[in-house]
XYZ file of C-alpha atoms in Angstrom:
657
model
C -49.499 -11.553 1.381
C -49.763 -8.061 2.328
C -48.766 -7.075 5.677
C -45.534 -9.660 4.496
C -45.165 -6.930 1.765
C -44.802 -4.215 4.347
C -42.811 -6.021 6.448
C -40.501 -6.408 4.331
C -40.178 -3.112 2.655
C -39.793 -1.649 6.592
C -36.803 -4.552 6.837
C -35.684 -3.196 3.626
C -35.773 0.057 4.442
C -33.455 -0.820 7.576
C -31.042 -3.333 6.551
C -30.227 -0.298 3.751
C -29.611 2.611 6.429
C -27.699 -0.285 8.562
C -25.129 -0.875 5.769
C -24.895 2.761 5.099
C -23.797 3.299 9.077
C -22.139 0.499 9.441
C -19.984 1.138 6.461
C -19.269 4.942 7.109
C -17.831 3.472 11.424
C -16.266 1.104 9.562
C -14.035 3.430 7.567
C -13.192 6.587 10.146
C -12.311 4.074 12.220
C -10.162 2.788 9.772
C -8.938 5.917 9.491
C -8.128 6.789 12.781
C -6.451 3.506 13.086
C -4.080 3.746 10.679
C -3.186 7.945 11.546
C -2.605 6.691 15.057
C -0.093 4.808 13.804
C 1.221 7.041 12.003
C 1.643 9.411 14.191
C 3.282 6.814 16.464
C 6.663 6.156 13.775
C 7.220 9.828 13.273
C 7.242 10.681 17.335
C 9.690 7.883 16.986
C 11.614 9.075 14.033
C 11.523 13.084 15.998
C 13.500 11.121 19.415
C 15.932 9.380 17.299
C 16.688 12.238 15.679
C 19.690 14.607 16.096
C 19.607 17.863 16.555
C 21.593 20.989 17.037
C 19.016 23.658 17.101
C 15.434 23.541 18.871
C 14.225 25.518 16.340
C 14.290 22.371 13.824
C 12.462 19.825 16.582
C 9.527 23.027 16.877
C 9.033 22.787 12.899
C 8.755 19.342 13.582
C 5.777 19.518 16.021
C 4.006 22.324 14.989
C 3.843 20.170 11.088
C 2.300 16.886 13.546
C 0.180 18.927 15.294
C -2.200 21.003 12.493
C -1.756 17.132 11.278
C -2.539 14.746 13.579
C -3.705 17.435 16.710
C -7.102 18.573 16.551
C -9.425 18.753 18.491
C -7.544 20.998 21.218
C -7.364 18.108 23.682
C -6.787 14.550 21.764
C -4.852 12.540 23.015
C -2.907 12.448 19.639
C -1.706 16.626 21.082
C -1.548 15.312 24.255
C 0.800 12.681 22.873
C 2.952 15.181 20.451
C 2.923 17.866 23.260
C 4.938 14.984 25.708
C 7.156 14.253 22.677
C 8.719 17.980 22.653
C 9.682 17.437 26.300
C 11.710 14.865 25.818
C 13.145 15.869 22.524
C 14.201 18.907 24.503
C 15.021 17.833 27.272
C 17.458 15.415 26.206
C 19.264 18.244 24.102
C 19.227 20.031 27.180
C 16.534 23.709 26.029
C 14.845 23.793 29.574
C 12.152 27.125 28.672
C 11.195 24.444 26.193
C 10.683 21.450 27.374
C 8.482 23.071 30.407
C 6.271 25.162 27.957
C 5.230 22.237 25.874
C 5.058 19.345 28.947
C 2.886 22.246 31.314
C 0.904 22.416 27.829
C 0.630 18.342 28.195
C -1.136 18.636 31.874
C -3.313 21.308 30.817
C -4.809 18.877 28.607
C -4.107 15.811 30.683
C -6.697 17.756 33.754
C -8.499 18.858 31.115
C -9.812 15.048 29.842
C -9.352 13.575 32.955
C -6.111 11.867 32.972
C -4.990 11.477 35.990
C -1.999 8.637 34.846
C -0.657 10.780 31.481
C -1.380 13.809 34.207
C 1.107 12.135 36.978
C 3.899 11.549 34.244
C 4.098 14.674 33.547
C 4.109 16.104 35.971
C 7.183 13.429 36.412
C 9.083 14.239 33.598
C 8.539 17.770 34.582
C 10.179 17.678 38.315
C 12.931 15.331 36.276
C 13.375 18.754 33.733
C 14.066 20.878 37.281
C 16.571 18.437 38.982
C 18.857 18.592 35.775
C 18.889 22.132 35.639
C 20.159 21.432 39.694
C 16.851 23.455 40.915
C 16.275 20.114 43.519
C 13.051 21.955 45.465
C 10.454 22.427 41.826
C 11.683 18.978 41.741
C 10.919 17.949 44.945
C 7.628 20.041 44.814
C 7.207 18.057 40.818
C 7.480 14.746 42.459
C 5.539 14.427 45.696
C 2.380 16.811 43.755
C 2.045 13.426 41.522
C 3.012 10.962 43.866
C -0.676 12.536 45.371
C -2.315 12.417 41.748
C -1.806 8.720 41.437
C -2.600 7.573 44.579
C -5.594 9.682 43.693
C -5.536 7.667 41.270
C -4.889 4.335 42.677
C -2.329 4.225 39.208
C 1.015 2.141 40.614
C 3.137 2.804 38.429
C 3.343 6.359 39.020
C 3.097 5.975 43.051
C 6.057 3.733 42.050
C 7.808 5.854 40.161
C 7.378 9.324 42.351
C 8.911 7.439 44.783
C 11.995 6.574 42.572
C 12.381 10.011 41.256
C 12.677 11.118 45.197
C 14.883 8.509 45.502
C 17.007 9.297 42.870
C 16.723 13.881 44.298
C 17.978 12.649 47.990
C 21.617 10.785 45.842
C 22.217 14.685 43.843
C 22.173 15.737 47.223
C 23.510 13.736 49.473
C 21.196 12.372 52.035
C 21.681 8.164 51.035
C 19.699 7.028 54.144
C 16.650 9.346 53.261
C 16.451 7.546 49.332
C 16.711 3.644 50.596
C 14.002 5.104 52.705
C 12.290 6.232 49.485
C 13.431 2.395 47.335
C 12.033 0.454 50.009
C 8.475 2.693 50.200
C 8.684 2.305 46.015
C 9.600 -2.002 46.344
C 6.847 -2.374 48.613
C 4.144 -1.137 46.287
C 6.266 -2.318 42.904
C 5.890 -6.170 44.926
C 2.249 -5.869 43.694
C 2.584 -5.798 40.257
C 6.015 -7.098 39.614
C 7.060 -4.013 36.907
C 10.414 -5.361 35.661
C 12.275 -1.971 34.521
C 10.796 -0.431 38.133
C 11.920 -3.363 40.179
C 15.693 -2.556 37.828
C 15.543 1.262 38.879
C 15.028 0.160 42.549
C 18.397 -1.863 42.426
C 20.348 1.539 41.475
C 19.283 3.470 43.501
C 20.112 1.289 46.378
C 22.593 0.250 44.146
C 24.266 3.913 43.697
C 23.435 4.662 47.582
C 25.910 1.092 49.421
C 28.208 2.648 46.320
C 28.060 6.585 48.424
C 28.325 4.614 51.607
C 31.390 2.156 50.570
C 29.333 -0.700 50.422
C 30.430 -2.007 47.690
C 30.209 -5.999 47.313
C 26.152 -4.662 48.033
C 26.324 -2.470 45.686
C 27.673 -4.909 43.154
C 24.677 -7.516 43.679
C 22.117 -5.000 43.449
C 23.949 -3.594 39.208
C 24.067 -7.405 39.110
C 20.542 -8.227 39.664
C 19.100 -5.001 37.699
C 21.519 -7.189 35.050
C 19.672 -10.032 34.679
C 16.698 -8.707 34.949
C 17.766 -6.122 31.999
C 19.384 -10.752 29.864
C 15.508 -11.883 30.853
C 13.445 -9.038 29.073
C 16.055 -8.455 26.158
C 16.545 -4.848 28.082
C 19.756 -3.594 25.964
C 19.539 -0.285 27.234
C 19.507 -1.074 31.188
C 22.535 -3.964 29.803
C 24.660 -0.652 29.481
C 23.045 1.144 31.764
C 23.827 -1.736 34.562
C 27.435 -2.514 33.049
C 29.026 0.560 33.396
C 27.525 1.004 37.131
C 29.026 -2.480 37.877
C 32.429 -0.496 35.947
C 31.755 2.337 38.493
C 32.028 1.101 41.685
C 34.695 -1.071 40.949
C 36.918 2.335 39.786
C 35.880 3.356 43.358
C 37.384 0.328 44.658
C 40.545 1.836 42.112
C 40.348 -1.951 40.588
C 41.299 0.320 37.586
C 41.485 -3.429 34.797
C 37.867 -3.971 36.551
C 36.719 -0.990 36.084
C 37.987 -0.562 32.527
C 36.493 -3.978 31.231
C 32.873 -3.721 32.488
C 33.163 -0.413 30.976
C 34.410 -1.465 27.845
C 32.214 -4.084 27.760
C 29.081 -1.829 28.474
C 29.777 0.750 25.052
C 30.782 -1.877 22.809
C 27.826 -3.520 24.270
C 25.703 0.012 23.034
C 27.470 0.206 19.965
C 26.189 -2.687 18.287
C 23.039 -2.001 18.601
C 23.586 1.836 17.409
C 23.189 3.764 20.813
C 24.837 6.727 19.986
C 24.258 8.237 22.922
C 24.991 5.672 25.655
C 28.235 4.762 23.910
C 29.133 8.747 24.037
C 27.676 8.612 28.051
C 29.812 5.139 29.346
C 32.651 6.109 27.561
C 33.183 9.729 29.187
C 33.885 8.124 32.508
C 37.194 5.947 30.815
C 39.356 9.065 30.652
C 40.080 9.898 34.310
C 39.965 6.469 35.717
C 43.059 6.950 31.944
C 44.583 9.664 33.721
C 44.679 7.811 37.558
C 47.203 5.729 36.308
C 49.485 8.483 34.097
C 47.899 8.254 30.950
C 46.235 11.846 30.539
C 47.613 12.601 26.741
C 44.968 8.789 25.836
C 42.335 10.103 28.281
C 42.259 13.758 26.570
C 42.300 12.100 22.597
C 39.760 10.405 23.399
C 37.604 12.889 25.081
C 38.093 15.197 22.462
C 37.253 12.782 20.203
C 33.180 11.712 22.391
C 33.447 16.099 21.703
C 32.718 15.543 18.161
C 30.162 12.412 18.390
C 28.994 14.650 21.274
C 28.467 17.796 18.825
C 27.292 15.201 16.137
C 24.292 14.055 18.025
C 23.084 17.418 19.620
C 23.851 16.401 23.347
C 24.562 19.871 24.259
C 24.921 18.501 28.061
C 27.241 16.051 27.462
C 30.015 18.906 25.737
C 30.122 20.705 28.722
C 30.970 17.512 31.379
C 33.436 16.664 28.673
C 34.285 20.069 28.820
C 34.633 20.308 32.880
C 36.338 16.866 32.344
C 39.656 18.707 29.976
C 39.904 21.083 31.830
C 40.149 18.979 35.395
C 42.478 16.734 33.263
C 44.365 19.728 31.955
C 44.688 21.311 35.938
C 45.949 17.733 37.206
C 49.469 18.459 34.666
C 49.613 21.546 35.558
C 49.300 22.466 31.323
C 47.036 25.897 33.485
C 47.460 27.634 29.687
C 45.180 24.438 28.416
C 42.809 24.317 31.318
C 42.057 27.740 30.590
C 41.359 27.963 27.064
C 38.981 24.565 28.010
C 37.008 26.731 30.571
C 36.669 29.405 28.214
C 34.889 26.948 25.493
C 32.846 25.750 28.375
C 31.591 28.983 29.078
C 31.180 30.243 25.254
C 28.525 26.665 25.461
C 26.952 27.673 28.506
C 26.754 31.528 27.464
C 25.201 29.920 24.019
C 22.181 27.364 25.796
C 21.450 30.124 27.195
C 21.053 33.035 25.143
C 19.421 30.360 22.481
C 16.626 29.377 25.014
C 16.055 34.002 25.970
C 15.961 34.127 22.323
C 13.425 31.525 21.874
C 11.305 33.353 25.109
C 11.976 36.621 23.378
C 11.098 35.465 20.126
C 7.950 33.043 21.451
C 6.334 36.377 23.591
C 6.681 38.369 19.966
C 5.148 35.487 18.682
C 2.663 35.459 21.336
C 1.331 39.262 19.890
C 1.338 38.925 17.104
C -0.853 35.615 17.684
C -3.777 38.556 19.641
C -3.983 39.705 16.101
C -4.635 36.798 14.663
C -7.217 34.948 17.045
C -8.898 37.655 15.275
C -9.334 36.305 11.699
C -8.433 32.493 12.789
C -11.898 32.949 14.877
C -13.248 34.342 11.732
C -12.476 31.762 9.079
C -12.752 29.266 11.724
C -16.711 30.187 11.918
C -16.368 30.275 8.047
C -14.893 27.079 7.239
C -17.891 25.982 10.024
C -19.869 27.248 7.865
C -18.784 26.011 4.982
C -18.861 22.892 6.476
C -22.468 21.995 8.052
C -23.202 23.745 4.519
C -21.418 20.267 3.223
C -23.141 18.507 5.599
C -26.603 18.461 4.806
C -25.683 18.721 0.952
C -23.917 15.381 2.151
C -27.042 14.179 4.122
C -29.357 15.738 1.463
C -27.479 13.465 -1.126
C -27.608 10.284 1.383
C -31.941 10.472 1.758
C -32.184 10.401 -1.837
C -30.020 7.771 -2.485
C -31.453 6.043 0.361
C -34.935 6.951 -0.887
C -33.889 5.418 -4.214
C -32.220 2.457 -3.124
C -36.315 1.576 -1.003
C -38.142 2.691 -3.990
C -36.400 0.237 -6.069
C -36.375 -2.210 -3.451
C -40.134 -1.991 -3.134
C -40.090 -2.257 -7.735
C -38.681 -5.292 -6.744
C -40.415 -6.367 -4.254
C -43.563 -5.970 -5.848
C -42.223 -7.668 -8.895
C -41.674 -10.785 -7.196
C -44.702 -11.214 -5.785
C -46.734 -10.938 -8.963
C -44.765 -13.480 -10.269
C -45.491 -15.538 -6.873
C -48.728 -14.470 -7.861
C -49.398 -16.006 -10.655
C -47.330 -18.570 -9.911
C -50.022 -19.463 -6.870
C -52.686 -18.820 -10.140
C -51.148 -21.794 -12.302
C -50.796 -24.384 -8.751
C -55.084 -23.115 -8.879
C -55.966 -23.656 -11.769
C -53.829 -27.643 -12.498
C -55.709 -28.113 -8.795
C -58.780 -27.678 -10.479
C -57.704 -29.777 -13.532
C -56.376 -32.997 -11.343
C -59.990 -32.821 -8.429
C -62.348 -32.469 -11.740
C -60.196 -35.601 -13.321
C -60.371 -37.240 -9.691
C -63.608 -37.021 -8.711
C -64.071 -38.435 -12.353
C -62.438 -41.691 -11.917
C -62.712 -41.925 -8.436
C -66.520 -41.925 -9.089
C -66.390 -44.509 -11.875
C -63.703 -46.676 -9.449
C -66.656 -46.511 -6.362
C -69.654 -47.050 -9.181
C -67.465 -50.309 -10.063
C -66.806 -51.394 -6.742
C -71.046 -51.064 -5.776
C -72.257 -52.374 -8.596
C -70.190 -55.657 -7.960
C -71.520 -56.002 -4.635
C -74.342 -55.519 -4.522
C -74.425 -58.210 -7.487
C -73.040 -60.207 -4.245
C -75.289 -59.243 -1.786
C -78.500 -59.784 -4.691
C -76.899 -63.930 -5.488
C -76.631 -64.901 -1.349
C -80.501 -63.100 -0.794
C -81.836 -65.728 -3.321
C -80.464 -68.478 -0.911
C -78.915 -70.305 -4.771
C -76.115 -71.285 -3.198
C -73.729 -73.726 -1.207
C -72.823 -72.743 1.706
C -69.049 -73.218 0.291
C -70.124 -71.047 -2.529
C -71.948 -68.466 -0.176
C -68.815 -68.552 1.354
C -66.409 -67.144 -1.676
C -68.494 -64.789 -2.603
C -68.833 -63.227 1.633
C -64.905 -63.023 0.860
C -64.912 -61.498 -1.927
C -67.984 -59.192 -0.988
C -65.288 -57.859 2.337
C -62.818 -57.584 -0.290
C -64.657 -55.323 -2.403
C -66.482 -53.128 0.484
C -62.914 -52.770 1.895
C -61.683 -51.742 -1.312
C -64.160 -48.686 -1.952
C -63.464 -48.067 1.822
C -59.804 -47.268 0.847
C -60.453 -45.513 -2.221
C -62.593 -43.091 0.386
C -60.046 -42.905 2.308
C -57.721 -41.811 -0.092
C -59.935 -39.642 -1.109
C -60.531 -37.531 2.337
C -57.254 -37.727 2.799
C -56.711 -35.905 -1.008
C -58.853 -33.972 0.449
C -57.175 -32.635 3.535
C -54.800 -32.144 2.394
C -56.152 -30.138 -0.872
C -57.039 -27.607 1.746
C -55.761 -27.357 4.842
C -52.317 -29.212 4.148
C -53.375 -32.681 5.851
C -52.818 -33.488 9.554
C -48.993 -35.093 10.228
C -49.531 -36.901 13.261
C -45.766 -38.925 13.449
C -45.527 -42.624 14.851
C -43.144 -45.323 15.699
C -44.936 -47.808 13.245
C -43.968 -51.531 11.473
C -43.113 -51.552 8.183
C -44.469 -55.357 7.928
C -47.824 -54.438 9.027
C -48.166 -51.496 7.288
C -47.010 -53.179 3.842
C -49.052 -56.631 4.990
C -52.421 -54.513 5.213
C -51.563 -53.359 1.593
C -51.195 -56.602 -0.049
C -54.165 -57.876 1.580
C -55.906 -54.558 0.248
C -54.716 -55.722 -3.230
C -55.373 -59.370 -2.384
C -58.106 -59.401 -5.031
C -56.120 -57.680 -8.146
C -53.156 -60.321 -7.077
C -54.926 -63.227 -7.033
C -57.046 -62.479 -9.983
C -53.822 -61.510 -12.285
C -52.144 -64.669 -10.016
C -48.982 -62.781 -9.202
C -46.759 -63.262 -6.779
C -46.387 -60.701 -4.329
C -42.466 -61.936 -2.947
C -41.976 -59.773 0.364
C -39.085 -59.984 2.488
C -38.107 -59.877 5.799
C -38.940 -57.130 8.038
C -38.390 -58.498 11.623
C -37.155 -55.372 13.685
C -37.582 -52.530 10.929
C -39.936 -50.102 12.094
C -39.742 -46.485 10.816
C -41.445 -42.938 12.530
C -44.345 -41.675 9.807
C -48.069 -41.202 9.458
C -49.479 -44.408 9.127
C -52.035 -42.906 6.980
C -49.748 -41.579 4.555
C -47.512 -43.794 3.972
C -50.406 -46.771 3.996
C -51.678 -44.202 0.304
C -48.590 -44.498 -0.318
C -47.328 -48.250 -0.251
C -51.019 -49.058 -1.508
C -50.436 -46.767 -4.373
C -47.169 -48.375 -5.338
C -48.601 -52.119 -5.325
C -51.887 -50.837 -6.951
C -49.271 -49.441 -9.562
C -46.803 -52.393 -9.983
C -50.128 -54.252 -9.560
C -51.752 -52.434 -12.795
C -48.168 -53.109 -14.565
C -47.508 -56.280 -14.442
C -49.116 -59.000 -16.279
C -50.307 -61.945 -15.886
C -47.787 -64.567 -13.462
C -45.529 -61.823 -12.806
C -43.783 -60.817 -9.775
C -43.372 -58.060 -7.308
C -41.280 -58.029 -4.720
C -41.094 -55.561 -1.891
C -37.960 -54.794 0.563
C -35.858 -52.149 2.922
C -32.455 -51.785 3.449
C -30.808 -49.495 5.287
C -30.342 -45.866 3.189
C -28.656 -43.900 5.881
C -27.847 -44.898 9.435
C -30.730 -42.535 10.008
C -32.530 -43.765 7.675
C -34.469 -47.200 5.680
C -35.519 -47.475 1.732
C -38.654 -49.363 0.685
C -39.282 -50.580 -3.030
C -41.644 -51.864 -4.165
C -39.937 -53.648 -7.638
C -41.982 -55.254 -11.283
C -41.030 -56.924 -14.013
C -43.572 -55.642 -16.117
C -43.363 -53.747 -19.358
C -41.679 -50.909 -17.411
C -41.862 -47.113 -18.052
C -40.625 -44.762 -20.921
C -37.632 -43.067 -20.704
C -39.247 -39.535 -21.392
C -42.241 -40.394 -18.779
C -40.097 -41.117 -15.934
C -38.508 -38.308 -15.403
C -42.278 -36.721 -15.072
C -43.496 -39.739 -13.406
C -44.285 -37.978 -10.022
C -45.485 -34.499 -11.973
C -48.891 -33.163 -11.782
C -49.714 -33.223 -15.581
C -47.935 -37.182 -15.716
C -50.988 -38.772 -18.019
C -51.827 -42.390 -16.611
C -51.807 -45.329 -18.855
C -53.780 -48.228 -18.969
C -52.126 -51.299 -17.352
C -51.585 -55.077 -18.395
C -55.436 -55.647 -17.950
C -56.874 -52.365 -19.052
C -56.615 -50.906 -15.460
C -57.527 -47.279 -15.563
C -56.230 -44.521 -12.864
C -56.013 -40.972 -11.761
C -52.933 -40.117 -12.994
C -52.153 -38.524 -9.577
C -51.883 -40.973 -7.068
C -47.620 -41.104 -8.196
C -48.136 -36.817 -7.081
C -49.935 -37.688 -4.111
C -47.244 -40.082 -3.216
C -44.506 -37.828 -3.259
C -46.029 -35.374 -1.070
C -46.510 -38.187 1.376
C -43.506 -38.376 0.982
C -41.961 -35.034 1.503
C -43.979 -34.146 3.747
C -42.382 -36.877 6.179
C -38.923 -36.019 5.323
C -38.514 -38.204 2.605
C -37.710 -38.689 -0.883
C -38.654 -41.200 -3.207
C -38.122 -41.724 -6.854
C -37.739 -44.551 -9.670
C -35.617 -46.392 -12.547
C -35.780 -49.167 -14.804
C -35.343 -52.807 -12.959
C -32.377 -54.934 -13.946
C -34.572 -56.855 -15.546
C -36.793 -54.794 -16.456
C -40.247 -53.880 -14.823
C -40.285 -50.808 -12.608
C -38.259 -50.215 -9.358
C -40.170 -47.157 -6.910
C -38.433 -46.467 -4.346
C -38.600 -44.117 -0.746
C -37.067 -43.083 1.882
C -37.728 -42.907 5.552
C -36.665 -42.095 8.722
C -36.137 -44.879 11.145
C -38.345 -44.955 14.728
C -36.927 -42.138 17.509
């Protein structure tokens, strides 16, 4: 008992520790997941926002970095730098774009995230291409290609080939463009990534259009458009419709060109893709001008300029004023052309000045940072010390809490052990009392059997009996001896259960044999009271149980029925299906019955034994042992009043295996 107590105590301590750490881990995991979702929403809002000043973007980025960007090499910090680079590049702030992309590349390199590193270097190459610095762009794409191949990052390899092919389009090198497209298509065939396949088709279509192969160009764009419809990607559909319209423009098919461009613009508008709508519609004015609709073309360009201002699209405004200047030149209105060209120059200079000012401001900030870094380091050291002290305090509190929990657990365990000991003590007391009572009554019964047997032996020895009488007395002597032996076996079986719980040996048994033997052992008592014992047909019914245990149960239940049944009464023994796995065996008598107040406690060791109809005595423990033996065989036992008086005792046993 003591060893079990120590084991339970240790198990309780371990359980408390596991629950404490599991709780803290679960809370941390849920917090991290929630932070990640909030960051994704804020980054998407930043990408979708219209920004007129880079300071707005930088302030928003700094706020996100302060909340989600720790430590310095965290995945969240990389995501924020990447998003800032994307937004600034979209609005034409290339120096700032380069700065944030390089910060992100450094984090990816330090953390060994080669796929992210390759994607970011490709993004840097796109920025260089937008600025017209094609050598730097090509260098970036080739570097990203090497990293992707080393990491076996297939989307990165395909993306690098595609960007190299796009660069060759800008450089008017169609043959090299198709060569890179072929390489991209070959690598993409492994994974079949839809959006990469579309980019390959678009680049092929552009090259074919440049070469004057318009039918092949239209086929490529139409195939890409169908993929976009299947993937339900509206942006891709808009781009492909625009490209189809531009091919028709090159063929001088004005109606078809305007139809596809307007369809693309309408699709973008229906999905609130304002930037895409502007980028599509900027292709319409030159077509209108080619048909002589100069005023309509100019009005559309000026309207697009207002929308570009709202969306902070500086690159689009530069393109708009270039087209306005060209449009005025076509009409030989050189004054207006000069005015539009002046606006273009102002916008370009303003963009350059803003970036230069930003660079100067950053230099000044960096000088200030050199001084602030020392103070920041001191503050970080102080914060670390405070955090360490707080963690130590938390650890002490946690240890005290666990210790208190362990003490409470130990006290509860001790209380439980005391209760178990008191129960055991009470059971031992009851067992001793039952033992004394049983030995007293069984001794009396055995003495009665032996006295009767001695008397019969004396008569047989004197030889005063006729042969017929001698046979009768010999039969009586045999019955008395068998009854005494059965009583001794019951006493031995009871002793075994009390000492070591019995020796349970289940086997398949014929019910008819068990019941016939029990009836035979009680023949004298049955004949003495002239009872009619009716046994149902038990042919084919077998149970899986311990033979000694069940023989004891049947003898006792039958003996009880005989004891409380009046002379010339009826006792019925029958068995029926209780469940698919068990039989119920019942012994029913039409005797004096059992009072309701005693029926509930009939199987208890404290049950009071009553005299039989002929003043037969009993130990009072037979039914208690019957309950123990039936339950040991996986069954249950109960008693209830008979329909026409008397009592019915039933118990269940498992069917044969």
